[in-house]
CSV table of C-alpha atoms in Angstrom, one decimal:
chain,number,residue,atom,x,y,z
A,234,MET,CA,0.0,0.0,0.0
A,235,GLY,CA,1.4,3.3,-1.0
A,236,VAL,CA,2.3,5.9,1.7
A,237,ARG,CA,1.6,9.5,1.0
A,238,SER,CA,2.8,12.6,2.7
A,239,SER,CA,0.1,14.5,4.6
A,240,ARG,CA,1.3,17.5,2.7
A,241,PRO,CA,0.9,17.2,-1.1
A,242,PRO,CA,4.1,17.5,-3.2
A,243,VAL,CA,4.8,20.6,-5.3
A,244,PRO,CA,3.4,20.0,-8.8
A,245,GLY,CA,6.0,19.1,-11.4
A,246,GLY,CA,8.3,16.3,-12.5
A,247,ASN,CA,11.3,14.8,-10.9
A,248,ARG,CA,14.4,15.6,-12.9
A,249,LEU,CA,16.3,12.9,-11.0
A,250,ARG,CA,13.8,10.3,-12.2
A,251,GLN,CA,13.9,11.7,-15.8
A,252,ALA,CA,17.7,11.6,-15.8
A,253,ALA,CA,17.6,7.8,-15.2
A,254,GLY,CA,14.7,7.1,-17.5
A,255,ASP,CA,11.0,7.7,-16.9
A,256,GLY,CA,10.0,4.0,-16.7
A,257,ALA,CA,10.2,2.7,-13.1
A,258,ARG,CA,12.3,-0.4,-12.7
A,259,GLY,CA,10.9,-3.3,-10.7
A,260,SER,CA,12.3,-3.9,-7.2
A,261,GLY,CA,12.9,-7.5,-7.9
A,262,ALA,CA,9.8,-8.6,-6.0
A,263,ALA,CA,6.4,-7.1,-6.3
A,264,ALA,CA,4.2,-6.7,-3.3
A,265,ALA,CA,0.6,-6.0,-2.8
A,266,GLY,CA,-0.3,-2.4,-3.2
A,267,GLY,CA,1.5,0.5,-4.8
A,268,SER,CA,4.9,2.1,-4.2
A,269,ILE,CA,5.8,4.9,-1.9
A,270,GLN,CA,4.9,8.1,-3.5
A,271,SER,CA,7.7,10.5,-4.5
A,272,LEU,CA,8.0,13.7,-2.5
A,273,ALA,CA,9.9,15.5,-5.2
A,274,GLY,CA,8.6,18.5,-7.1
A,275,GLU,CA,10.0,21.3,-9.2
A,276,PRO,CA,11.8,24.1,-7.3
A,277,LYS,CA,11.2,27.8,-7.7
A,278,GLY,CA,14.7,28.3,-9.0
A,279,GLU,CA,17.6,26.2,-10.2
A,280,ALA,CA,20.4,25.3,-7.8
A,281,GLU,CA,24.1,25.3,-8.5
A,282,GLY,CA,26.1,22.1,-8.9
A,283,PRO,CA,26.2,19.1,-11.3
A,284,LEU,CA,22.7,18.0,-10.2
A,285,LYS,CA,20.0,20.7,-10.2
A,286,SER,CA,18.2,20.9,-6.9
A,287,ILE,CA,14.6,19.7,-7.0
A,288,ALA,CA,13.8,20.8,-3.4
A,289,PRO,CA,11.5,18.0,-2.4
A,290,VAL,CA,8.7,18.9,-0.1
A,291,ALA,CA,7.7,16.5,2.8
A,292,ALA,CA,5.5,16.6,5.8
A,293,ALA,CA,6.3,15.3,9.2
A,294,GLY,CA,5.4,11.8,8.2
A,295,ARG,CA,3.3,11.2,11.2
A,296,ARG,CA,-0.4,10.6,11.1
A,297,ALA,CA,-2.9,11.7,13.7
A,298,GLN,CA,-2.3,10.3,17.1
A,299,GLU,CA,-4.2,7.0,17.7
A,300,PRO,CA,-4.4,5.5,21.2
A,301,ALA,CA,-4.0,1.9,20.0
A,302,ALA,CA,-2.0,2.3,16.8
A,303,ALA,CA,-0.6,-0.9,15.3
A,304,PRO,CA,3.0,-1.5,14.5
A,305,ALA,CA,4.4,-0.7,11.1
A,306,ALA,CA,3.2,-2.9,8.2
A,307,GLY,CA,5.1,-6.2,8.1
A,308,SER,CA,6.2,-5.9,11.7
A,309,THR,CA,5.9,-9.0,13.9
A,310,GLN,CA,7.0,-7.1,17.0
A,311,PRO,CA,4.6,-6.7,20.0
A,312,PRO,CA,3.7,-3.2,20.9
A,313,LEU,CA,5.1,-1.6,24.1
A,314,SER,CA,2.0,-2.7,25.9
A,315,GLU,CA,3.1,-6.4,25.6
A,316,PRO,CA,6.7,-6.4,26.9
A,317,VAL,CA,8.7,-9.5,27.4
A,318,ARG,CA,9.1,-9.8,31.2
A,319,GLY,CA,12.5,-11.0,32.4
A,320,ASP,CA,14.3,-11.3,35.7
A,321,ALA,CA,14.5,-7.6,36.4
A,322,GLY,CA,10.8,-7.0,36.7
A,323,PRO,CA,8.4,-4.9,34.6
A,324,SER,CA,9.8,-2.4,32.3
A,325,GLY,CA,8.5,0.0,29.7
A,326,CYS,CA,10.8,-1.4,27.0
A,327,ARG,CA,10.4,-4.6,25.2
A,328,GLY,CA,12.5,-6.6,27.6
A,329,ALA,CA,12.6,-6.0,31.3
A,330,GLY,CA,16.4,-6.0,31.4
A,331,GLY,CA,16.9,-4.4,28.0
A,332,PRO,CA,15.1,-3.3,24.8
A,333,VAL,CA,15.1,-7.0,23.7
A,334,ALA,CA,15.7,-9.5,26.4
A,335,GLY,CA,15.4,-13.2,26.8
A,336,ARG,CA,14.5,-15.0,30.0
A,337,ARG,CA,18.0,-15.7,31.4
A,338,ARG,CA,20.1,-14.4,34.2
A,339,GLU,CA,22.2,-11.4,33.2
A,340,PRO,CA,25.8,-11.9,34.1
A,341,GLY,CA,27.3,-9.2,36.3
A,342,PRO,CA,29.6,-6.6,34.9
A,343,ARG,CA,32.7,-8.6,35.9
A,344,ASP,CA,33.8,-11.9,34.6
A,345,GLU,CA,35.4,-14.6,36.7
A,346,ALA,CA,38.6,-13.8,38.6
A,347,GLY,CA,37.8,-10.1,38.4
A,348,ALA,CA,39.3,-9.8,34.9
A,349,GLY,CA,36.4,-7.6,33.8
A,350,THR,CA,33.7,-8.2,31.2
A,351,GLY,CA,35.2,-9.4,27.9
A,352,VAL,CA,34.3,-7.0,25.0
A,353,VAL,CA,34.7,-7.2,21.3
A,354,ILE,CA,34.6,-3.9,19.4
A,355,LEU,CA,33.5,-4.2,15.8
A,356,GLY,CA,34.6,-1.0,14.1
A,357,SER,CA,37.2,-0.1,16.7
A,358,THR,CA,39.0,2.5,14.5
A,359,GLY,CA,35.9,4.5,13.8
A,360,SER,CA,34.5,7.4,15.9
A,361,ILE,CA,32.4,5.2,18.3
A,362,GLY,CA,35.0,2.5,18.4
A,363,ARG,CA,37.8,4.9,19.4
A,364,GLN,CA,35.6,6.3,22.2
A,365,ALA,CA,34.7,2.7,23.3
A,366,ALA,CA,38.4,1.9,23.4
A,367,ASP,CA,39.0,4.9,25.7
A,368,VAL,CA,36.2,3.7,28.0
A,369,ILE,CA,37.6,0.2,28.3
A,370,ALA,CA,41.1,1.5,28.9
A,371,ARG,CA,39.9,3.7,31.7
A,372,MET,CA,38.0,0.8,33.4
A,373,PRO,CA,40.5,-1.9,34.1
A,374,GLY,CA,39.0,-4.7,36.2
A,375,ARG,CA,35.5,-3.8,35.0
A,376,LEU,CA,36.0,-4.1,31.2
A,377,ARG,CA,38.6,-5.8,29.0
A,378,ALA,CA,39.1,-5.8,25.3
A,379,VAL,CA,39.0,-9.4,23.9
A,380,GLY,CA,39.0,-8.4,20.2
A,381,LEU,CA,39.1,-5.4,17.9
A,382,ALA,CA,37.8,-5.4,14.3
A,383,ALA,CA,38.8,-2.7,11.8
A,384,GLY,CA,38.3,-2.1,8.1
A,385,ARG,CA,41.7,-0.9,6.8
A,386,ASP,CA,43.2,1.5,9.4
A,387,GLY,CA,46.1,-0.7,10.5
A,388,ALA,CA,48.0,2.2,12.1
A,389,ARG,CA,45.2,3.1,14.5
A,390,LEU,CA,44.5,-0.5,15.2
A,391,LEU,CA,48.2,-1.0,16.1
A,392,GLU,CA,47.9,1.9,18.6
A,393,GLN,CA,44.8,0.2,20.1
A,394,VAL,CA,46.5,-3.1,20.4
A,395,ARG,CA,49.4,-1.6,22.3
A,396,ARG,CA,47.0,0.2,24.7
A,397,LEU,CA,44.3,-2.5,25.2
A,398,LYS,CA,46.3,-5.8,24.7
A,399,PRO,CA,43.4,-7.8,23.1
A,400,GLU,CA,43.7,-11.5,22.2
A,401,VAL,CA,42.7,-11.1,18.6
A,402,VAL,CA,42.2,-8.4,15.9
A,403,ALA,CA,40.6,-8.4,12.5
A,404,LEU,CA,41.2,-6.4,9.3
A,405,GLU,CA,38.5,-6.7,6.7
A,406,ASP,CA,40.5,-5.2,3.9
A,407,PRO,CA,42.8,-7.8,2.4
A,408,GLU,CA,45.4,-5.4,1.2
A,409,ALA,CA,45.6,-3.7,4.6
A,410,GLY,CA,45.7,-7.1,6.2
A,411,ARG,CA,48.7,-8.2,4.2
A,412,ARG,CA,50.6,-5.0,5.1
A,413,TRP,CA,49.7,-4.9,8.8
A,414,LYS,CA,49.4,-8.6,9.8
A,415,PRO,CA,53.1,-9.2,10.5
A,416,VAL,CA,53.4,-5.8,12.3
A,417,LEU,CA,50.4,-6.7,14.6
A,418,GLU,CA,51.6,-10.2,15.2
A,419,ARG,CA,54.8,-8.9,16.6
A,420,GLU,CA,52.7,-7.4,19.4
A,421,GLY,CA,51.6,-10.9,20.4
A,422,VAL,CA,48.1,-10.7,19.0
A,423,ARG,CA,46.3,-13.1,16.7
A,424,VAL,CA,45.3,-11.5,13.4
A,425,LEU,CA,42.3,-12.3,11.2
A,426,VAL,CA,42.3,-10.9,7.7
A,427,GLY,CA,39.7,-10.6,4.9
A,428,PRO,CA,36.0,-10.2,4.3
A,429,GLY,CA,34.1,-12.0,7.0
A,430,SER,CA,36.8,-11.7,9.7
A,431,ALA,CA,34.6,-9.3,11.7
A,432,GLU,CA,31.9,-12.0,11.8
A,433,VAL,CA,34.4,-14.5,13.2
A,434,LEU,CA,35.5,-12.0,15.8
A,435,ALA,CA,31.9,-11.3,16.8
A,436,THR,CA,31.6,-14.9,18.0
A,437,TRP,CA,35.0,-15.1,19.7
A,438,PRO,CA,35.2,-17.1,22.9
A,439,GLY,CA,35.7,-15.0,26.1
A,440,ALA,CA,33.6,-12.1,24.9
A,441,ARG,CA,30.4,-11.5,26.8
A,442,ARG,CA,29.4,-8.3,25.0
A,443,VAL,CA,29.9,-7.2,21.5
A,444,LEU,CA,29.9,-3.5,20.6
A,445,SER,CA,28.6,-3.3,17.0
A,446,ALA,CA,30.0,0.0,15.6
A,447,ILE,CA,30.6,-0.7,12.0
A,448,THR,CA,29.1,2.0,9.9
A,449,GLY,CA,26.2,1.3,7.5
A,450,ALA,CA,24.6,-1.9,6.3
A,451,ALA,CA,28.0,-3.6,6.4
A,452,GLY,CA,27.5,-4.1,10.2
A,453,LEU,CA,24.4,-6.3,9.7
A,454,ARG,CA,26.1,-9.7,9.3
A,455,PRO,CA,28.5,-9.3,12.2
A,456,THR,CA,25.7,-8.1,14.4
A,457,LEU,CA,23.6,-11.2,13.5
A,458,ALA,CA,26.6,-13.4,14.1
A,459,ALA,CA,27.1,-12.0,17.6
A,460,LEU,CA,23.5,-12.5,18.5
A,461,GLU,CA,23.4,-16.1,17.1
A,462,ALA,CA,26.4,-16.9,19.2
A,463,GLY,CA,24.6,-15.8,22.3
A,464,ARG,CA,26.4,-12.5,22.9
A,465,ASP,CA,24.7,-9.4,24.2
A,466,VAL,CA,25.1,-6.6,21.6
A,467,ALA,CA,25.7,-3.0,22.5
A,468,LEU,CA,24.3,-1.6,19.3
A,469,ALA,CA,25.8,1.6,17.7
A,470,ASN,CA,25.1,0.3,14.2
A,471,LYS,CA,21.6,1.6,13.8
A,472,GLU,CA,21.5,0.5,10.2
A,473,SER,CA,21.1,-3.1,11.3
A,474,LEU,CA,17.8,-2.4,12.9
A,475,VAL,CA,16.7,0.0,10.1
A,476,ALA,CA,17.3,-2.6,7.4
A,477,ALA,CA,16.4,-5.7,9.3
A,478,GLY,CA,14.8,-4.8,12.5
A,479,ASP,CA,12.3,-7.7,12.5
A,480,LEU,CA,15.0,-10.2,11.8
A,481,VAL,CA,17.5,-8.8,14.3
A,482,THR,CA,15.0,-8.6,17.2
A,483,ARG,CA,13.7,-12.1,16.4
A,484,VAL,CA,17.2,-13.6,16.6
A,485,ALA,CA,17.9,-11.7,19.8
A,486,ALA,CA,14.7,-13.0,21.4
A,487,ALA,CA,15.2,-16.5,20.2
A,488,ARG,CA,18.8,-16.6,21.6
A,489,GLY,CA,17.8,-14.9,24.9
A,490,VAL,CA,20.3,-12.1,24.5
A,491,ARG,CA,20.0,-8.3,24.7
A,492,LEU,CA,20.3,-5.4,22.3
A,493,LEU,CA,21.6,-2.5,24.4
A,494,PRO,CA,21.4,0.9,22.7
A,495,VAL,CA,24.5,3.0,22.3
A,496,ASP,CA,23.0,6.0,20.4
A,497,SER,CA,22.7,8.7,23.1
A,498,GLU,CA,19.0,9.2,22.3
A,499,HIS,CA,18.0,5.5,22.6
A,500,SER,CA,20.2,5.1,25.7
A,501,ALA,CA,18.3,8.0,27.3
A,502,LEU,CA,15.0,6.4,26.4
A,503,PHE,CA,16.2,3.1,27.7
A,504,GLN,CA,17.2,4.7,31.0
A,505,CYS,CA,13.9,6.6,31.3
A,506,LEU,CA,12.0,3.3,30.7
A,507,GLN,CA,13.7,1.3,33.4
A,508,GLY,CA,11.1,-0.1,35.9
A,509,ARG,CA,8.1,1.4,34.1
A,510,ARG,CA,5.1,-0.6,33.1
A,511,ALA,CA,4.2,-0.5,29.4
A,512,GLU,CA,0.7,1.0,30.1
A,513,GLU,CA,2.3,4.0,31.8
A,514,VAL,CA,4.0,5.2,28.6
A,515,GLU,CA,2.3,7.5,26.2
A,516,ARG,CA,5.1,8.2,23.7
A,517,LEU,CA,8.8,8.5,23.1
A,518,ILE,CA,10.5,11.8,22.1
A,519,LEU,CA,13.9,11.8,20.4
A,520,THR,CA,15.9,15.0,20.3
A,521,ALA,CA,17.9,16.3,17.3
A,522,SER,CA,20.4,19.1,17.3
A,523,GLY,CA,19.1,20.3,13.9
A,524,GLY,CA,22.6,19.9,12.4
A,525,PRO,CA,24.9,22.7,11.2
A,526,PHE,CA,22.3,24.1,8.7
A,527,ARG,CA,19.3,24.6,10.9
A,528,GLY,CA,17.4,27.6,9.7
A,529,TRP,CA,19.1,27.7,6.2
A,530,SER,CA,17.1,28.2,3.1
A,531,ARG,CA,16.9,25.6,0.3
A,532,GLU,CA,18.8,27.9,-1.9
A,533,ALA,CA,21.6,28.1,0.6
A,534,LEU,CA,21.7,24.4,1.1
A,535,ALA,CA,22.4,23.9,-2.6
A,536,ARG,CA,25.8,25.5,-2.0
A,537,VAL,CA,26.8,23.4,1.0
A,538,THR,CA,30.2,21.7,0.7
A,539,PRO,CA,31.1,18.3,2.2
A,540,ALA,CA,33.6,20.0,4.5
A,541,GLU,CA,30.8,22.1,5.9
A,542,ALA,CA,28.4,19.2,6.3
A,543,VAL,CA,30.8,17.1,8.4
A,544,ARG,CA,31.3,19.8,11.0
A,545,HIS,CA,28.7,19.0,13.5
A,546,PRO,CA,28.0,21.8,16.0
A,547,ASN,CA,27.9,19.6,19.2
A,548,TRP,CA,29.2,16.0,18.5
A,549,SER,CA,32.4,14.5,17.3
A,550,MET,CA,31.3,11.9,14.7
A,551,GLY,CA,32.4,10.2,11.5
A,552,ALA,CA,31.7,11.8,8.1
A,553,LYS,CA,28.7,9.7,7.1
A,554,ILE,CA,26.8,10.1,10.3
A,555,SER,CA,27.6,13.8,10.3
A,556,VAL,CA,26.0,14.2,6.9
A,557,ASP,CA,23.0,12.2,8.1
A,558,SER,CA,22.7,14.6,11.0
A,559,ALA,CA,22.8,17.6,8.7
A,560,THR,CA,20.0,16.1,6.5
A,561,LEU,CA,18.0,14.9,9.5
A,562,MET,CA,18.2,11.4,8.0
A,563,ASN,CA,20.1,10.3,11.1
A,564,LYS,CA,17.1,11.2,13.2
A,565,GLY,CA,14.8,9.4,10.8
A,566,LEU,CA,16.9,6.2,11.1
A,567,GLU,CA,16.7,6.6,14.9
A,568,VAL,CA,12.9,6.7,14.7
A,569,ILE,CA,13.0,3.3,13.0
A,570,GLU,CA,15.6,2.1,15.5
A,571,ALA,CA,13.4,3.2,18.4
A,572,HIS,CA,10.4,1.3,16.9
A,573,TRP,CA,12.3,-2.0,16.9
A,574,LEU,CA,14.0,-1.5,20.2
A,575,PHE,CA,10.9,-0.4,22.2
A,576,GLY,CA,8.0,-1.8,20.2
A,577,LEU,CA,6.1,1.4,19.7
A,578,PRO,CA,4.6,2.4,16.3
A,579,ALA,CA,5.6,5.5,14.4
A,580,GLU,CA,2.7,7.5,15.7
A,581,ARG,CA,4.0,7.3,19.2
A,582,ILE,CA,7.6,8.2,18.4
A,583,ALA,CA,8.2,12.0,18.1
A,584,VAL,CA,11.2,14.2,17.2
A,585,VAL,CA,11.9,17.6,18.5
A,586,VAL,CA,14.9,19.9,17.6
A,587,HIS,CA,17.0,20.8,20.6
A,588,PRO,CA,20.1,22.7,19.4
A,589,GLN,CA,22.0,22.5,22.7
A,590,SER,CA,22.1,18.6,22.7
A,591,ILE,CA,21.8,18.5,26.5
A,592,VAL,CA,18.4,16.7,26.7
A,593,HIS,CA,19.0,13.4,24.9
A,594,GLY,CA,15.6,11.7,25.1
A,595,LEU,CA,12.3,12.0,26.8
A,596,VAL,CA,9.5,9.7,27.7
A,597,GLU,CA,6.0,11.1,28.0
A,598,LEU,CA,3.8,9.3,30.5
A,599,VAL,CA,0.1,8.8,30.4
A,600,ASP,CA,-0.5,11.1,33.4
A,601,GLY,CA,1.1,14.1,31.6
A,602,ALA,CA,4.5,13.8,33.3
A,603,THR,CA,7.6,13.7,31.1
A,604,VAL,CA,10.9,12.2,32.2
A,605,ALA,CA,14.2,12.8,30.5
A,606,VAL,CA,18.0,12.2,30.6
A,607,LEU,CA,20.3,15.2,30.5
A,608,ALA,CA,24.0,15.0,30.0
A,609,ARG,CA,26.8,16.7,28.2
A,610,PRO,CA,27.1,15.6,24.5
A,611,ASP,CA,29.8,13.0,25.0
A,612,MET,CA,29.3,9.5,23.5
A,613,ARG,CA,31.5,7.9,26.2
A,614,GLN,CA,28.6,8.0,28.7
A,615,PRO,CA,26.1,5.9,26.7
A,616,ILE,CA,28.9,3.6,25.5
A,617,GLN,CA,29.9,3.0,29.1
A,618,TYR,CA,26.3,2.4,30.1
A,619,ALA,CA,25.8,-0.2,27.4
A,620,LEU,CA,29.0,-2.0,28.3
A,621,CYS,CA,28.5,-2.0,32.0
A,622,TYR,CA,24.7,-2.5,32.2
A,623,PRO,CA,22.9,-3.4,34.5
A,624,GLU,CA,25.4,-1.5,36.7
A,625,ARG,CA,26.8,1.9,36.3
A,626,GLY,CA,30.5,2.7,36.0
A,627,PRO,CA,32.4,5.7,37.4
A,628,ARG,CA,32.0,9.1,35.8
A,629,LEU,CA,34.3,9.4,32.8
A,630,VAL,CA,32.8,12.6,31.3
A,631,GLU,CA,32.6,16.2,32.4
A,632,ARG,CA,29.8,16.9,34.8
A,633,LEU,CA,26.8,18.7,33.4
A,634,ASP,CA,26.5,22.2,34.9
A,635,LEU,CA,23.0,23.4,34.2
A,636,ALA,CA,23.7,26.9,35.2
A,637,ALA,CA,26.5,27.1,32.8
A,638,ALA,CA,24.5,25.4,30.1
A,639,GLY,CA,22.0,28.3,30.2
A,640,MET,CA,18.8,28.3,28.2
A,641,LEU,CA,17.6,25.0,26.7
A,642,THR,CA,15.3,25.5,23.7
A,643,PHE,CA,13.1,23.2,21.6
A,644,GLU,CA,11.4,23.5,18.2
A,645,GLU,CA,9.6,21.4,15.6
A,646,PRO,CA,11.8,19.9,12.8
A,647,ASP,CA,11.6,21.7,9.4
A,648,THR,CA,10.7,18.7,7.2
A,649,GLY,CA,9.9,21.0,4.3
A,650,THR,CA,13.6,22.0,4.0
A,651,PHE,CA,14.9,18.7,5.4
A,652,PRO,CA,12.6,16.0,4.0
A,653,CYS,CA,14.7,13.0,5.0
A,654,LEU,CA,13.0,12.7,8.4
A,655,ALA,CA,9.6,12.4,6.7
A,656,LEU,CA,11.0,9.9,4.3
A,657,ALA,CA,12.1,7.7,7.2
A,658,TYR,CA,8.7,7.9,8.9
A,659,GLN,CA,7.0,6.9,5.6
A,660,ALA,CA,9.4,4.0,5.1
A,661,LEU,CA,8.6,2.8,8.6
A,662,GLN,CA,4.9,3.1,7.9
A,663,ALA,CA,5.3,1.1,4.7
A,664,GLY,CA,7.2,-1.6,6.5
A,665,GLY,CA,8.8,-4.7,5.0
A,666,THR,CA,11.8,-4.0,2.8
A,667,ALA,CA,11.1,-0.2,2.6
A,668,PRO,CA,13.4,0.8,5.5
A,669,ALA,CA,16.3,-1.3,3.9
A,670,VAL,CA,15.8,0.5,0.6
A,671,LEU,CA,15.7,3.9,2.4
A,672,ASN,CA,19.0,3.1,4.2
A,673,ALA,CA,20.8,1.8,1.1
A,674,ALA,CA,19.7,4.6,-1.1
A,675,ASN,CA,20.8,7.1,1.5
A,676,GLU,CA,24.3,5.5,1.9
A,677,GLU,CA,24.8,5.8,-1.9
A,678,ALA,CA,23.6,9.4,-2.0
A,679,VAL,CA,25.7,10.4,0.9
A,680,ALA,CA,28.8,8.8,-0.6
A,681,ALA,CA,28.1,10.7,-3.9
A,682,PHE,CA,27.8,14.0,-1.9
A,683,LEU,CA,31.0,13.4,0.0
A,684,ALA,CA,32.8,12.7,-3.3
A,685,GLY,CA,31.6,16.0,-4.7
A,686,LYS,CA,29.2,14.4,-7.3
A,687,LEU,CA,25.9,15.5,-5.8
A,688,PRO,CA,24.7,18.7,-4.2
A,689,PHE,CA,23.4,18.5,-0.6
A,690,PRO,CA,19.7,18.6,-1.5
A,691,GLY,CA,20.2,15.8,-3.9
A,692,ILE,CA,20.6,13.3,-1.1
A,693,ALA,CA,16.9,13.6,-0.1
A,694,GLU,CA,15.9,13.7,-3.8
A,695,THR,CA,17.8,10.5,-4.5
A,696,VAL,CA,16.3,8.6,-1.6
A,697,ALA,CA,12.8,9.8,-2.5
A,698,ALA,CA,13.1,8.7,-6.1
A,699,VAL,CA,14.4,5.2,-5.1
A,700,LEU,CA,11.6,4.8,-2.6
A,701,ASP,CA,9.1,5.9,-5.2
A,702,ARG,CA,10.2,3.0,-7.5
A,703,HIS,CA,10.1,0.3,-4.7
A,704,ARG,CA,7.3,-2.0,-3.9
A,705,PRO,CA,7.8,-3.1,-0.3
A,706,ARG,CA,7.6,-6.8,0.5
A,707,PRO,CA,7.7,-8.7,3.8
A,708,VAL,CA,11.1,-9.6,5.3
A,709,THR,CA,11.2,-13.3,5.9
A,710,GLY,CA,14.9,-13.7,6.2
A,711,LEU,CA,18.3,-12.1,5.5
A,712,ASP,CA,18.1,-12.8,1.8
A,713,ASP,CA,15.1,-10.4,1.5
A,714,VAL,CA,17.1,-7.6,3.2
A,715,LEU,CA,20.2,-8.2,1.1
A,716,GLU,CA,18.2,-8.3,-2.1
A,717,ALA,CA,16.4,-5.0,-1.3
A,718,ASP,CA,19.7,-3.4,-0.3
A,719,ALA,CA,21.4,-4.5,-3.6
A,720,TRP,CA,18.4,-3.3,-5.7
A,721,ALA,CA,18.3,0.1,-3.9
A,722,ARG,CA,22.0,0.6,-4.4
A,723,ALA,CA,21.9,-0.2,-8.1
A,724,GLU,CA,18.8,2.0,-8.5
A,725,ALA,CA,20.5,4.9,-6.7
A,726,ARG,CA,23.7,4.6,-8.7
A,727,ALA,CA,21.7,4.6,-11.9
A,728,LEU,CA,19.8,7.7,-10.9
A,729,LEU,CA,23.0,9.4,-9.7
A,730,ALA,CA,24.9,8.6,-12.9
A,731,GLY,CA,22.1,9.8,-15.1
A,732,ALA,CA,21.6,13.0,-13.1
A,733,TRP,CA,25.4,13.6,-13.2
A,734,GLU,CA,25.5,13.3,-16.9
A,735,ALA,CA,22.4,15.5,-17.3
A,736,GLY,CA,24.0,18.1,-15.1
A,737,ARG,CA,27.2,18.2,-17.1
A,738,ALA,CA,25.2,18.4,-20.4
A,739,GLU,CA,23.3,21.5,-19.1
């Protein structure tokens, strides 16, 4: 069934769609109903850059509040009112001891002999991975690094090996592996090399908790491998839940393990929900900084450079997630992630712009009260909470001084100028393979923007065009997700290539 914005698109054609050919390609698997409707329309003026801006118009993507709204189409997850109850007692999240929890005793934060909880970091040389390494290094006796997995940054991995002394490391890139394997082995560590090595590391003996911090859909297989092996997963790779939330949560529940959120917003919600009954919760509220371009016009956004987009005003993050934050796609992905973690439908997950990034998440209760978590914008706090849960560790971050923080402000997101948030809501409402397509198309568009081949507004335009051509189908297994992902990437690349050539010709 097609999903339409509550605000009609601006009349006119989509030049991105025309550049790749007017005939819509099939998604590889038809589903009942129509495709997601495109949000793109003609702009009032042409933008600069190789691809002319189309300035899509989108609404908030949320329908009227319904007291008993059903989960997204294709979802098999119970709503928040039907949580799994574990050993820790009732909770407002899907599992009493965590967002997804099985009925087993949670091991304490220390392994035998006081050595500390064994942790594997997938994506150790990325932004989250580096901060996780710092947390582990500063908590000897509580946490210990069993394994570290990286893509190709052997130099940074070597630094981490010398600091953390893990048993094993992995380099996914074969060329980097050949270069760095002998160097790393001289440090007395076992080295795995090549595609799939992160999956092997995710199941390594001695690790109780796996931090999944590989960027993008590439983190899905290692995340599933860790869950299948019975490891609790501290999840920083939101794309795993976006693309395959139903599959990931089913595996976690079947294996009796937890998904512990690392994103600061979901960690805040998780903390707010501890000990609350499902029937007490009205809705969840995610906060967004608004990114570096909050308040900018569409015309100004057409001139944004990659260097400007990766400079987040509050957080230190990698390039891809920084661009996602600037487009508000990151917040859209987080809405989908919250749906799978906490079992609430889109209608009961709201987003508010909070430029100071002090309030990280809020839970509105049925009696009108709202509870929130406030902290300085430092990812080490939610990382530490996920790695130490159910206990809390010592304070590693600067204390929040509310008097010094000053005024805290909140505003509605501008989905007319930044339509990616609305696209994510609509993909969640469509269900099935639609979120996987959203994620894959976005990854391709962001890569093109960072390479200087696409103007900033073209990211949303590309995602909207790919979603418009897709007919969602149910996700019955990993193959469905991978097929949708591959189709969306091919479709996005075709659109981008056609638009690039059209822009050069003009």
